[in-house]
Each structure stands twice: as C-alpha cells, then as structure tokens.
Amino acid sequence: MMASESAQPLQGMSDIASPEIYLWQFLEQRARTSFHQYGYTEVRTPLLERKNVFVRSLGDGTDVVQKEMYAFEDRGGREIALRPEGTAGTIRHLLGKGMEGRNDRVFYMGPMFRCERPQAGRKRQFHQIGVEAASEPNAILDAECIEMQMRLMECWGLSGCELQLNTRGVGEDKQHVVDGLKLALSNTIASMCDDCRSRYDQNTLRILDCKKESCRAIIADLPPVTDFMAEETRAYLQEVTSVLDLYGVVYKLNPLLVRGLDYYEHTVWEITHPSLGAQDALAGGGRYRIQYGKDAFEGVGFAMGVERVCMALTSIGITGEQHKPSMQIALISLGERALKENAVLCRTLRREGFSCIMETTHRSMKAQMRSANRHDVKLALIRGDDELNRGTCLIKQMNEGSQQEVSLDVLIQQLRELTGTDS
Ligand code: AMP
C-alpha cells in the first residue's frame, strides 16, 4: 500500500481505528448509560449550522468565533460554519422546542472543529461529550451536574482527576469584579506583560489566565473575585459547595478560574488531569445565561474532550486493547467443499448469537489458524471432507489446544456451554 501524504488525513485531524476505537466505544457506551440514569436524552445536531448560531451564543469577540471557527460561504452564498463546540447548536435545538425546551436535559457526543495550531492535546477535529440542562439558577442542579461528570470519570476508570470551582457572578457582579480587579492592579499593571496591559481595559478578567511567570506572581496576590461580588452570589456558591460536600465530591475553589466565554453566570468549573501537561483541561463546565434579542436561555452544562480523556486513561494504563470485544469462533475449512459448507454454518452460528469469522478464499490450514490467532478466538471449528461425510466438526479450544469431535446435531448446544453464550 502507498504510504504517501495522500493517505493521511488533514493536519490536526486523525483516523480513529482499532484498537484505539474500542476505548472510544467504551467511553461512549458508558456515557450513554450514565446520562440515562440522570434523565438526559441524546440530541444529534448537524455539524454545519448558520454561522450566526455560534456568533450569537458565543459572542462576536471570542477567540473561538474570531480566530478558530471554520466559517465559509456555501454555494448559495449562505454564511455557515462547522460547529466549534456543542452548546450553541444544542440550545438552538432547545429554543425550537418552545416551553418544553426550557426544562429539558440533553446530552451530545461528536466531532467539533477549530482551526487552531495543532499541538499535543490540541486538534482541529476533536470530539466532545457534553450535556446541557435548561434551568434557572439552581445550586442543587449545578452540583448534580458536576457530580454526574465526576461519577462518569469514575465509571471510565479515570482516577487522578482534579476539580476546580469558581463563580463568575451574576448581573452587576461582573462589572464590580472588573472595577475591583482594575483598582487592585492599578499599581502593578505597568510591570506586567504586553498581553496583560492590553487586556487591562478590554478584557480585564483574562489577565487572570496569563501564564507568564512574572505576571503569575502579581496575579497570585490579587484578592479573590468573590470579594467583589454580592452577598447572594457568594451564598449561591456556598450552596453549590455544600451540596458537593453532601455528595462527597472533592473540589478545590480556584478564584482565578475564568473560563473564556462571557455568557457564564454563577458556577464555573474545570477538570484537569496531571498526565496532560500544558493542555491539562479534560473538561469545562458552567452555568450560563445566553441572551437572544429580548429573550434569554438559562442552563448549566459541561463538555469533555474525548481525545484528552483517552490520553489520560492511557497514562494510567487503560487502553483500547483492554476493551476489545472478544471473537468467539473461527471456522477452518479444509478443501473446496468445506469452504461452502462452512459459509452456511457460519451464517447459522451468527444467527444463533455467536461471533464467528472464516476465511472466504481457500488457504492453508496454517494460514487460517494464524488468522484465528490474530483475532484471539476462543474456539476453532475445523471441517474437511472426513468431518463433512461423518456429519461432525472438530472443536479446538485455542487456549488449551484440546480437541474434540462433535456431531452437528449437538454442536450449537456444545458451543453455548463452551462460550457461555445464551440463545
Ligand atoms: P472548551 O469548549 O474550549 O471549554 O473545551 C472543552 C474541552 O474540550 C476541553 O477541556 C478539552 O478537553 C477539549 N478541547 C477543546 N479544544 C480542543 C482541541 N482543539 N483539541 C482537543 N481537545 C479540545
């Protein structure tokens, strides 16, 4: 096969295949089970939306919209975009359901697209699993959403996750935070980096995100953002944490946690894993209020990056190989006659519920056994002219090497006993 550039996907995008795919399938199946337990139903929104769906949700000034979105005109001159995240399309869907959508709990999973510079943990096509629960501010629901996410990590076997929690405040709090931070930084801003200095007036909160060593020292001395917020806002956060305490969810309050988007209100959180290095965020979440003209949509939700979850799982020794579904039976055909007869037997066994493979061209016994071994089968069923004449079949147990000849009349019953497969 040609291993040229034309065989590769676009930069920043990957094929996900065996054995890695088995881990993905496990993550998705387990997530579906978990979300169902909490009363969430799945929604699959289109990958392409009107560009405006994202602009009006995420805000015109955000990095995702300004710099990262794959946006273009289609053949009809319509402005469309590949979804860079799942919340905007999901809310478009919920808004379309009218009042019913204002009380809905949905989850989604699938690819997202951002035209960023590819690096470890940062891709142009990546995958998210996320949820949205439509609701007015409700501390118990916020805590439940976090608990559901942490429980899912546990079900996936992902130990070592760290949960950081903060509040973005509500209503006037946001302006008070900006004013308070500006005042607190007024003497030190001149010594901070160029980015921080330009953020001072335009996007003060983002200063808290600066990664430069010299800026970090100044930021660490700032008063927590909650100092600038109303008493009720602090009480809301306190209620969220008290419910998390009741659930036994471990968290760390991080007053520097901002989360990029302006629509967040009240609770925001991030889950990190130490194995991920610079891009250590596995997941982010928060409560939001998104304004659509005179109308507003309120809810709470999160999104997790599947690639990063896979990286973190691999770092603690959990791989796709371990989640590979087992193959029960391989049919081995000795001669032309056996090949056709086995094709029919194979169909029967599959219809009886067994997983069963066979080579469909005539090959040596050795080659067929090699292929059976590659698939890790439990049993090989061997038939040549002698067995066909006697109406029997040889069953070879691959792990022990033991072999027995069985009449076709009792074959299925025998296979059920050997594999533990129900009818
Ligand atoms: P965000 O919507 O930016 O809050 O992202 C939520 C989660 O998606 C992050 O915590 C990451 O795990 C994942 N994620 C975001 N952007 C990327 C990317 N470019 N490549 C891989 N994963 C990503």
Short mmCIF file of C-alpha atoms and ligand atoms in Angstrom, two decimals:
data_model
loop_
_atom_site.label_atom_id
_atom_site.label_comp_id
_atom_site.label_asym_id
_atom_site.label_seq_id
_atom_site.Cartn_x
_atom_site.Cartn_y
_atom_site.Cartn_z
CA MET A 1 0.00 0.00 0.00
CA MET A 2 1.10 3.54 -0.74
CA ALA A 3 2.07 5.37 2.46
CA SER A 4 2.13 8.79 0.84
CA GLU A 5 0.75 12.09 2.05
CA SER A 6 -2.50 11.37 0.20
CA ALA A 7 -3.14 8.51 2.63
CA GLN A 8 -3.04 10.88 5.62
CA PRO A 9 -5.96 12.91 6.97
CA LEU A 10 -5.69 16.70 7.13
CA GLN A 11 -3.27 18.17 9.63
CA GLY A 12 -4.73 18.25 13.15
CA MET A 13 -7.23 15.51 12.31
CA SER A 14 -7.00 11.77 12.90
CA ASP A 15 -8.49 8.48 11.85
CA ILE A 16 -9.67 6.63 14.92
CA ALA A 17 -9.43 2.89 14.31
CA SER A 18 -8.75 -0.45 16.01
CA PRO A 19 -7.50 -0.90 18.70
CA GLU A 20 -7.97 2.70 19.91
CA ILE A 21 -11.58 2.72 18.73
CA TYR A 22 -12.53 0.14 21.38
CA LEU A 23 -11.70 2.66 24.09
CA TRP A 24 -13.85 5.28 22.33
CA GLN A 25 -16.76 2.86 22.04
CA PHE A 26 -16.48 2.01 25.73
CA LEU A 27 -16.39 5.70 26.72
CA GLU A 28 -19.42 6.48 24.59
CA GLN A 29 -21.45 3.48 25.72
CA ARG A 30 -20.69 4.13 29.39
CA ALA A 31 -21.55 7.82 28.99
CA ARG A 32 -24.92 6.95 27.41
CA THR A 33 -25.73 4.65 30.34
CA SER A 34 -24.71 7.28 32.90
CA PHE A 35 -26.64 10.13 31.27
CA HIS A 36 -29.74 7.96 31.01
CA GLN A 37 -29.52 7.29 34.76
CA TYR A 38 -29.71 11.04 35.37
CA GLY A 39 -32.64 11.60 32.98
CA TYR A 40 -30.77 13.07 29.99
CA THR A 41 -31.68 12.16 26.40
CA GLU A 42 -29.36 12.28 23.39
CA VAL A 43 -29.51 15.00 20.75
CA ARG A 44 -27.58 14.90 17.47
CA THR A 45 -27.45 18.33 15.93
CA PRO A 46 -25.93 18.94 12.46
CA LEU A 47 -22.18 19.54 12.17
CA LEU A 48 -22.93 22.55 9.96
CA GLU A 49 -25.01 25.47 11.24
CA ARG A 50 -25.68 29.03 10.20
CA LYS A 51 -22.61 30.97 11.33
CA ASN A 52 -24.87 33.19 13.35
CA VAL A 53 -25.88 30.31 15.63
CA PHE A 54 -22.34 30.42 17.06
CA VAL A 55 -21.81 34.17 16.87
CA ARG A 56 -24.95 34.94 18.87
CA SER A 57 -24.24 32.26 21.51
CA LEU A 58 -20.50 32.56 22.00
CA GLY A 59 -20.20 36.30 21.30
CA ASP A 60 -18.55 38.12 18.43
CA GLY A 61 -15.37 38.96 20.30
CA THR A 62 -14.38 35.48 21.47
CA ASP A 63 -11.29 33.67 20.15
CA VAL A 64 -13.39 30.71 19.03
CA VAL A 65 -15.52 32.91 16.75
CA GLN A 66 -12.84 35.40 15.68
CA LYS A 67 -9.86 33.12 15.08
CA GLU A 68 -10.78 29.46 15.26
CA MET A 69 -14.06 28.80 13.51
CA TYR A 70 -14.17 27.10 10.10
CA ALA A 71 -16.64 29.54 8.59
CA PHE A 72 -17.37 29.92 4.89
CA GLU A 73 -19.99 30.70 2.28
CA ASP A 74 -21.72 27.71 0.75
CA ARG A 75 -22.66 27.50 -2.93
CA GLY A 76 -25.79 29.51 -2.28
CA GLY A 77 -23.82 32.34 -0.65
CA ARG A 78 -25.08 31.43 2.84
CA GLU A 79 -22.73 32.03 5.75
CA ILE A 80 -22.25 28.72 7.50
CA ALA A 81 -19.76 27.20 9.94
CA LEU A 82 -18.58 23.84 11.19
CA ARG A 83 -19.51 23.62 14.84
CA PRO A 84 -16.59 24.57 17.13
CA GLU A 85 -18.48 23.38 20.24
CA GLY A 86 -21.75 21.72 21.14
CA THR A 87 -23.66 24.19 23.30
CA ALA A 88 -24.78 26.67 20.60
CA GLY A 89 -26.41 24.06 18.34
CA THR A 90 -27.97 22.27 21.29
CA ILE A 91 -29.54 25.50 22.54
CA ARG A 92 -30.78 26.31 19.03
CA HIS A 93 -32.49 22.94 19.16
CA LEU A 94 -33.96 23.53 22.63
CA LEU A 95 -35.20 27.00 21.69
CA GLY A 96 -37.00 25.40 18.75
CA LYS A 97 -38.96 23.21 21.19
CA GLY A 98 -40.54 26.23 22.88
CA MET A 99 -41.52 25.89 26.56
CA GLU A 100 -40.70 22.18 26.60
CA GLY A 101 -37.09 23.02 25.74
CA ARG A 102 -36.81 25.27 28.80
CA ASN A 103 -36.94 22.29 31.09
CA ASP A 104 -35.03 19.72 29.08
CA ARG A 105 -31.89 17.76 29.83
CA VAL A 106 -29.92 16.61 26.82
CA PHE A 107 -26.50 15.20 26.03
CA TYR A 108 -24.45 15.08 22.84
CA MET A 109 -21.30 13.48 21.55
CA GLY A 110 -19.41 14.01 18.35
CA PRO A 111 -16.77 15.93 16.42
CA MET A 112 -16.04 19.65 16.83
CA PHE A 113 -13.81 21.75 14.58
CA ARG A 114 -11.44 24.56 15.44
CA CYS A 115 -8.76 25.91 13.13
CA GLU A 116 -6.08 26.17 15.82
CA ARG A 117 -2.35 25.46 15.60
CA PRO A 118 -2.18 21.70 16.14
CA GLN A 119 -0.07 20.50 19.07
CA ALA A 120 -0.21 17.76 21.70
CA GLY A 121 -3.77 17.72 23.06
CA ARG A 122 -4.94 20.38 20.60
CA LYS A 123 -6.52 19.21 17.37
CA ARG A 124 -8.52 20.73 14.55
CA GLN A 125 -11.10 18.00 14.63
CA PHE A 126 -11.63 16.81 18.18
CA HIS A 127 -14.53 15.18 19.95
CA GLN A 128 -16.64 16.25 22.85
CA ILE A 129 -19.13 14.56 25.10
CA GLY A 130 -21.32 17.16 26.74
CA VAL A 131 -24.63 17.89 28.43
CA GLU A 132 -26.98 20.84 28.80
CA ALA A 133 -29.69 21.11 31.44
CA ALA A 134 -32.05 24.02 30.82
CA SER A 135 -32.93 25.73 34.08
CA GLU A 136 -32.97 28.95 36.03
CA PRO A 137 -30.18 29.26 38.61
CA ASN A 138 -30.39 26.25 40.89
CA ALA A 139 -27.48 25.30 43.12
CA ILE A 140 -28.60 21.69 43.57
CA LEU A 141 -28.75 21.16 39.80
CA ASP A 142 -25.30 22.73 39.32
CA ALA A 143 -23.87 20.39 41.95
CA GLU A 144 -25.69 17.40 40.45
CA CYS A 145 -24.24 18.23 37.02
CA ILE A 146 -20.73 18.26 38.49
CA GLU A 147 -21.38 15.06 40.44
CA MET A 148 -22.65 13.35 37.27
CA GLN A 149 -19.47 14.32 35.44
CA MET A 150 -17.17 13.14 38.24
CA ARG A 151 -19.15 9.89 38.51
CA LEU A 152 -18.68 9.32 34.79
CA MET A 153 -14.91 9.78 35.13
CA GLU A 154 -15.05 7.18 37.91
CA CYS A 155 -17.09 4.76 35.73
CA TRP A 156 -14.50 5.19 32.99
CA GLY A 157 -11.79 4.20 35.48
CA LEU A 158 -10.15 7.62 35.23
CA SER A 159 -8.56 8.26 38.61
CA GLY A 160 -6.50 11.32 39.49
CA CYS A 161 -8.88 14.00 38.12
CA GLU A 162 -8.88 17.35 39.86
CA LEU A 163 -11.97 19.55 40.02
CA GLN A 164 -11.62 23.32 40.31
CA LEU A 165 -14.57 25.52 41.04
CA ASN A 166 -15.35 29.21 40.96
CA THR A 167 -18.16 31.65 40.30
CA ARG A 168 -18.38 34.20 37.52
CA GLY A 169 -21.02 36.14 39.45
CA VAL A 170 -24.33 37.36 38.12
CA GLY A 171 -25.70 40.71 36.85
CA GLU A 172 -23.83 43.62 38.38
CA ASP A 173 -21.19 41.38 39.97
CA LYS A 174 -19.40 41.21 36.62
CA GLN A 175 -18.82 44.96 36.43
CA HIS A 176 -17.85 45.07 40.12
CA VAL A 177 -15.25 42.35 39.50
CA VAL A 178 -13.76 44.25 36.54
CA ASP A 179 -13.67 47.52 38.53
CA GLY A 180 -12.24 45.79 41.60
CA LEU A 181 -9.52 43.99 39.63
CA LYS A 182 -8.54 47.17 37.80
CA LEU A 183 -8.16 49.01 41.06
CA ALA A 184 -6.19 46.17 42.65
CA LEU A 185 -3.88 46.07 39.59
CA SER A 186 -3.53 49.82 39.15
CA ASN A 187 -0.06 49.98 40.73
CA THR A 188 1.35 46.82 39.18
CA ILE A 189 -0.13 46.69 35.66
CA ALA A 190 2.78 48.71 34.21
CA SER A 191 5.17 45.87 35.11
CA MET A 192 3.03 43.17 33.52
CA CYS A 193 3.38 41.66 30.01
CA ASP A 194 2.10 43.32 26.80
CA ASP A 195 -0.90 40.98 26.63
CA CYS A 196 -1.95 41.78 30.19
CA ARG A 197 -1.55 45.51 29.62
CA SER A 198 -3.80 45.41 26.57
CA ARG A 199 -6.33 43.24 28.42
CA TYR A 200 -6.48 45.71 31.30
CA ASP A 201 -9.00 47.91 29.50
CA GLN A 202 -10.59 45.49 27.05
CA ASN A 203 -10.86 42.13 28.78
CA THR A 204 -9.68 42.52 32.36
CA LEU A 205 -10.75 39.07 33.54
CA ARG A 206 -8.49 37.35 31.01
CA ILE A 207 -5.47 38.76 32.90
CA LEU A 208 -6.19 36.03 35.47
CA ASP A 209 -5.43 33.45 32.74
CA CYS A 210 -1.92 34.77 31.95
CA LYS A 211 0.69 32.01 32.08
CA LYS A 212 3.82 34.23 32.27
CA GLU A 213 5.87 33.62 35.39
CA SER A 214 6.30 37.30 36.31
CA CYS A 215 2.58 38.03 35.85
CA ARG A 216 1.58 34.93 37.85
CA ALA A 217 3.30 36.34 40.94
CA ILE A 218 1.25 39.54 40.72
CA ILE A 219 -1.98 37.66 39.97
CA ALA A 220 -1.47 35.36 42.96
CA ASP A 221 -1.59 38.40 45.27
CA LEU A 222 -4.94 39.67 43.95
CA PRO A 223 -8.00 39.43 46.18
CA PRO A 224 -10.38 36.60 45.16
CA VAL A 225 -13.03 37.72 42.64
CA THR A 226 -15.75 36.74 45.14
CA ASP A 227 -14.65 39.73 47.26
CA PHE A 228 -16.21 42.00 44.63
CA MET A 229 -19.48 40.08 44.36
CA ALA A 230 -22.82 40.46 46.13
CA GLU A 231 -23.60 38.52 49.27
CA GLU A 232 -26.30 36.48 47.42
CA THR A 233 -23.78 35.38 44.80
CA ARG A 234 -21.40 34.13 47.46
CA ALA A 235 -24.30 32.36 49.17
CA TYR A 236 -25.16 30.62 45.86
CA LEU A 237 -21.58 29.33 45.52
CA GLN A 238 -21.64 28.25 49.14
CA GLU A 239 -24.83 26.28 48.49
CA VAL A 240 -23.26 24.54 45.49
CA THR A 241 -20.24 23.56 47.59
CA SER A 242 -22.40 22.38 50.49
CA VAL A 243 -24.30 20.01 48.14
CA LEU A 244 -20.98 18.80 46.68
CA ASP A 245 -19.86 18.11 50.25
CA LEU A 246 -23.01 16.06 50.83
CA TYR A 247 -22.29 14.10 47.65
CA GLY A 248 -18.69 13.59 48.80
CA VAL A 249 -17.32 15.26 45.65
CA VAL A 250 -13.82 16.64 46.22
CA TYR A 251 -13.18 20.10 44.73
CA LYS A 252 -10.76 22.98 45.04
CA LEU A 253 -12.01 26.55 44.98
CA ASN A 254 -9.92 28.49 42.47
CA PRO A 255 -10.72 32.22 42.43
CA LEU A 256 -8.57 32.60 39.28
CA LEU A 257 -10.68 30.24 37.18
CA VAL A 258 -12.37 32.36 34.50
CA ARG A 259 -13.45 30.15 31.55
CA GLY A 260 -13.31 32.03 28.27
CA LEU A 261 -16.90 32.85 27.42
CA ASP A 262 -18.85 35.82 28.68
CA TYR A 263 -22.17 34.03 28.89
CA TYR A 264 -21.18 32.19 32.08
CA GLU A 265 -23.01 33.19 35.25
CA HIS A 266 -22.56 31.79 38.75
CA THR A 267 -20.90 28.37 38.85
CA VAL A 268 -17.93 27.57 36.57
CA TRP A 269 -15.62 24.59 36.81
CA GLU A 270 -12.80 22.78 35.12
CA ILE A 271 -11.49 19.23 35.44
CA THR A 272 -7.79 18.67 34.89
CA HIS A 273 -5.53 15.64 34.87
CA PRO A 274 -1.84 15.79 35.79
CA SER A 275 -0.82 13.50 32.90
CA LEU A 276 -1.83 16.02 30.23
CA GLY A 277 0.98 18.57 30.55
CA ALA A 278 0.34 22.07 29.21
CA GLN A 279 -3.11 21.29 27.80
CA ASP A 280 -4.30 19.74 31.04
CA ALA A 281 -8.02 20.57 30.84
CA LEU A 282 -10.08 17.43 30.37
CA ALA A 283 -13.36 19.21 30.64
CA GLY A 284 -15.01 22.50 31.37
CA GLY A 285 -18.45 23.43 32.53
CA GLY A 286 -20.62 26.13 33.93
CA ARG A 287 -23.95 27.82 34.36
CA TYR A 288 -24.86 30.28 31.63
CA ARG A 289 -27.40 32.84 30.51
CA ILE A 290 -27.41 33.50 26.78
CA GLN A 291 -29.28 36.50 25.50
CA TYR A 292 -31.21 36.16 22.21
CA GLY A 293 -32.68 39.56 21.50
CA LYS A 294 -35.16 40.16 24.32
CA ASP A 295 -35.21 36.51 25.27
CA ALA A 296 -32.62 34.68 27.38
CA PHE A 297 -31.81 30.99 27.67
CA GLU A 298 -30.52 29.73 31.02
CA GLY A 299 -28.91 26.44 31.81
CA VAL A 300 -25.95 24.52 33.10
CA GLY A 301 -23.70 22.11 31.23
CA PHE A 302 -20.26 20.77 30.51
CA ALA A 303 -18.12 19.45 27.67
CA MET A 304 -15.31 16.93 27.89
CA GLY A 305 -12.60 16.38 25.30
CA VAL A 306 -12.59 12.70 24.35
CA GLU A 307 -9.02 12.75 22.93
CA ARG A 308 -7.75 14.12 26.24
CA VAL A 309 -9.76 11.61 28.26
CA CYS A 310 -8.13 8.86 26.13
CA MET A 311 -4.67 10.33 26.73
CA ALA A 312 -5.27 10.46 30.48
CA LEU A 313 -6.61 6.89 30.52
CA THR A 314 -3.62 5.65 28.52
CA SER A 315 -1.29 7.33 31.02
CA ILE A 316 -2.76 5.18 33.80
CA GLY A 317 -2.60 2.01 31.73
CA ILE A 318 -6.14 1.79 30.33
CA THR A 319 -6.09 1.18 26.55
CA GLY A 320 -8.31 0.19 23.65
CA GLU A 321 -6.81 -3.29 23.63
CA GLN A 322 -8.39 -3.97 27.05
CA HIS A 323 -11.82 -3.06 25.72
CA LYS A 324 -11.58 -5.08 22.53
CA PRO A 325 -14.68 -7.26 22.18
CA SER A 326 -13.75 -10.93 22.04
CA MET A 327 -14.26 -13.07 18.93
CA GLN A 328 -15.67 -16.46 19.88
CA ILE A 329 -15.28 -18.74 16.89
CA ALA A 330 -13.22 -19.18 13.71
CA LEU A 331 -14.28 -21.73 11.10
CA ILE A 332 -11.39 -23.54 9.46
CA SER A 333 -12.15 -25.09 6.06
CA LEU A 334 -10.08 -27.90 4.60
CA GLY A 335 -10.94 -28.10 0.90
CA GLU A 336 -13.41 -26.51 -1.51
CA ARG A 337 -16.45 -28.41 -0.26
CA ALA A 338 -15.82 -27.43 3.36
CA LEU A 339 -15.45 -23.79 2.35
CA LYS A 340 -19.05 -23.58 1.06
CA GLU A 341 -20.50 -25.73 3.84
CA ASN A 342 -18.72 -23.56 6.41
CA ALA A 343 -20.12 -20.40 4.82
CA VAL A 344 -23.60 -21.74 5.58
CA LEU A 345 -22.61 -22.92 9.08
CA CYS A 346 -21.06 -19.53 9.79
CA ARG A 347 -24.35 -17.81 8.91
CA THR A 348 -26.25 -20.20 11.19
CA LEU A 349 -23.88 -19.60 14.11
CA ARG A 350 -24.10 -15.81 13.72
CA ARG A 351 -27.90 -16.03 13.68
CA GLU A 352 -27.69 -18.10 16.88
CA GLY A 353 -25.86 -15.18 18.51
CA PHE A 354 -22.19 -16.22 18.23
CA SER A 355 -19.42 -14.01 16.88
CA CYS A 356 -17.82 -16.05 14.15
CA ILE A 357 -15.26 -15.47 11.39
CA MET A 358 -13.91 -17.50 8.49
CA GLU A 359 -11.57 -17.07 5.54
CA THR A 360 -13.63 -16.90 2.35
CA THR A 361 -10.86 -17.98 -0.01
CA HIS A 362 -9.09 -21.30 0.01
CA ARG A 363 -5.98 -21.04 2.22
CA SER A 364 -3.71 -23.47 4.05
CA MET A 365 -4.76 -24.69 7.49
CA LYS A 366 -1.70 -22.94 8.95
CA ALA A 367 -2.69 -19.57 7.43
CA GLN A 368 -6.27 -19.96 8.66
CA MET A 369 -5.11 -20.81 12.19
CA ARG A 370 -2.79 -17.79 12.14
CA SER A 371 -5.69 -15.54 11.26
CA ALA A 372 -7.81 -17.14 14.02
CA ASN A 373 -5.00 -16.41 16.49
CA ARG A 374 -4.79 -12.80 15.34
CA HIS A 375 -8.46 -12.40 16.22
CA ASP A 376 -7.86 -14.04 19.57
CA VAL A 377 -10.69 -16.52 19.05
CA LYS A 378 -11.69 -18.89 21.79
CA LEU A 379 -12.66 -21.83 19.57
CA ALA A 380 -11.66 -23.07 16.12
CA LEU A 381 -14.17 -25.31 14.32
CA ILE A 382 -12.36 -27.46 11.80
CA ARG A 383 -14.06 -29.28 8.94
CA GLY A 384 -12.67 -31.24 5.98
CA ASP A 385 -14.17 -33.94 3.75
CA ASP A 386 -13.99 -36.58 6.52
CA GLU A 387 -15.95 -34.48 9.02
CA LEU A 388 -18.46 -33.49 6.34
CA ASN A 389 -19.04 -37.16 5.48
CA ARG A 390 -19.49 -38.06 9.14
CA GLY A 391 -21.74 -35.04 9.86
CA THR A 392 -19.34 -33.82 12.54
CA CYS A 393 -16.99 -30.99 13.36
CA LEU A 394 -13.72 -30.73 15.29
CA ILE A 395 -13.79 -28.18 18.10
CA LYS A 396 -10.36 -26.94 19.14
CA GLN A 397 -10.06 -24.90 22.33
CA MET A 398 -7.39 -22.38 21.42
CA ASN A 399 -6.06 -21.70 24.91
CA GLU A 400 -5.58 -25.37 25.91
CA GLY A 401 -5.05 -26.87 22.46
CA SER A 402 -7.52 -29.68 23.34
CA GLN A 403 -9.70 -31.03 20.55
CA GLN A 404 -12.98 -32.95 20.38
CA GLU A 405 -15.15 -34.25 17.55
CA VAL A 406 -18.81 -33.31 17.92
CA SER A 407 -21.88 -34.29 15.93
CA LEU A 408 -23.58 -31.35 14.17
CA ASP A 409 -26.84 -32.22 15.99
CA VAL A 410 -25.36 -31.11 19.31
CA LEU A 411 -22.88 -28.55 18.02
CA ILE A 412 -24.82 -25.41 18.98
CA GLN A 413 -25.61 -26.69 22.44
CA GLN A 414 -21.94 -27.61 22.91
CA LEU A 415 -20.79 -24.17 21.71
CA ARG A 416 -23.16 -22.46 24.13
CA GLU A 417 -21.62 -24.38 27.01
CA LEU A 418 -18.06 -23.66 25.89
CA THR A 419 -18.60 -19.94 25.28
CA GLY A 420 -21.27 -19.14 27.87
CA THR A 421 -23.49 -17.62 25.13
CA ASP A 422 -27.25 -17.58 25.72
CA SER A 423 -29.70 -18.27 22.93
P1 AMP B 1 -14.00 24.30 25.65
O1 AMP B 1 -15.26 24.23 24.82
O2 AMP B 1 -12.90 25.08 24.99
O3 AMP B 1 -14.25 24.64 27.08
O4 AMP B 1 -13.45 22.81 25.66
C1 AMP B 1 -13.96 21.79 26.45
C2 AMP B 1 -13.00 20.63 26.40
O5 AMP B 1 -12.84 20.20 25.05
C3 AMP B 1 -11.59 20.98 26.85
O6 AMP B 1 -11.48 20.86 28.24
C4 AMP B 1 -10.76 19.97 26.12
O7 AMP B 1 -10.75 18.74 26.80
C5 AMP B 1 -11.49 19.80 24.82
N1 AMP B 1 -10.89 20.61 23.74
C6 AMP B 1 -11.13 21.92 23.45
N2 AMP B 1 -10.42 22.31 22.38
C7 AMP B 1 -9.73 21.23 21.96
C8 AMP B 1 -8.83 20.97 20.87
N3 AMP B 1 -8.50 21.90 19.98
N4 AMP B 1 -8.31 19.72 20.76
C9 AMP B 1 -8.63 18.76 21.63
N5 AMP B 1 -9.48 18.92 22.66
C10 AMP B 1 -10.03 20.14 22.83
#
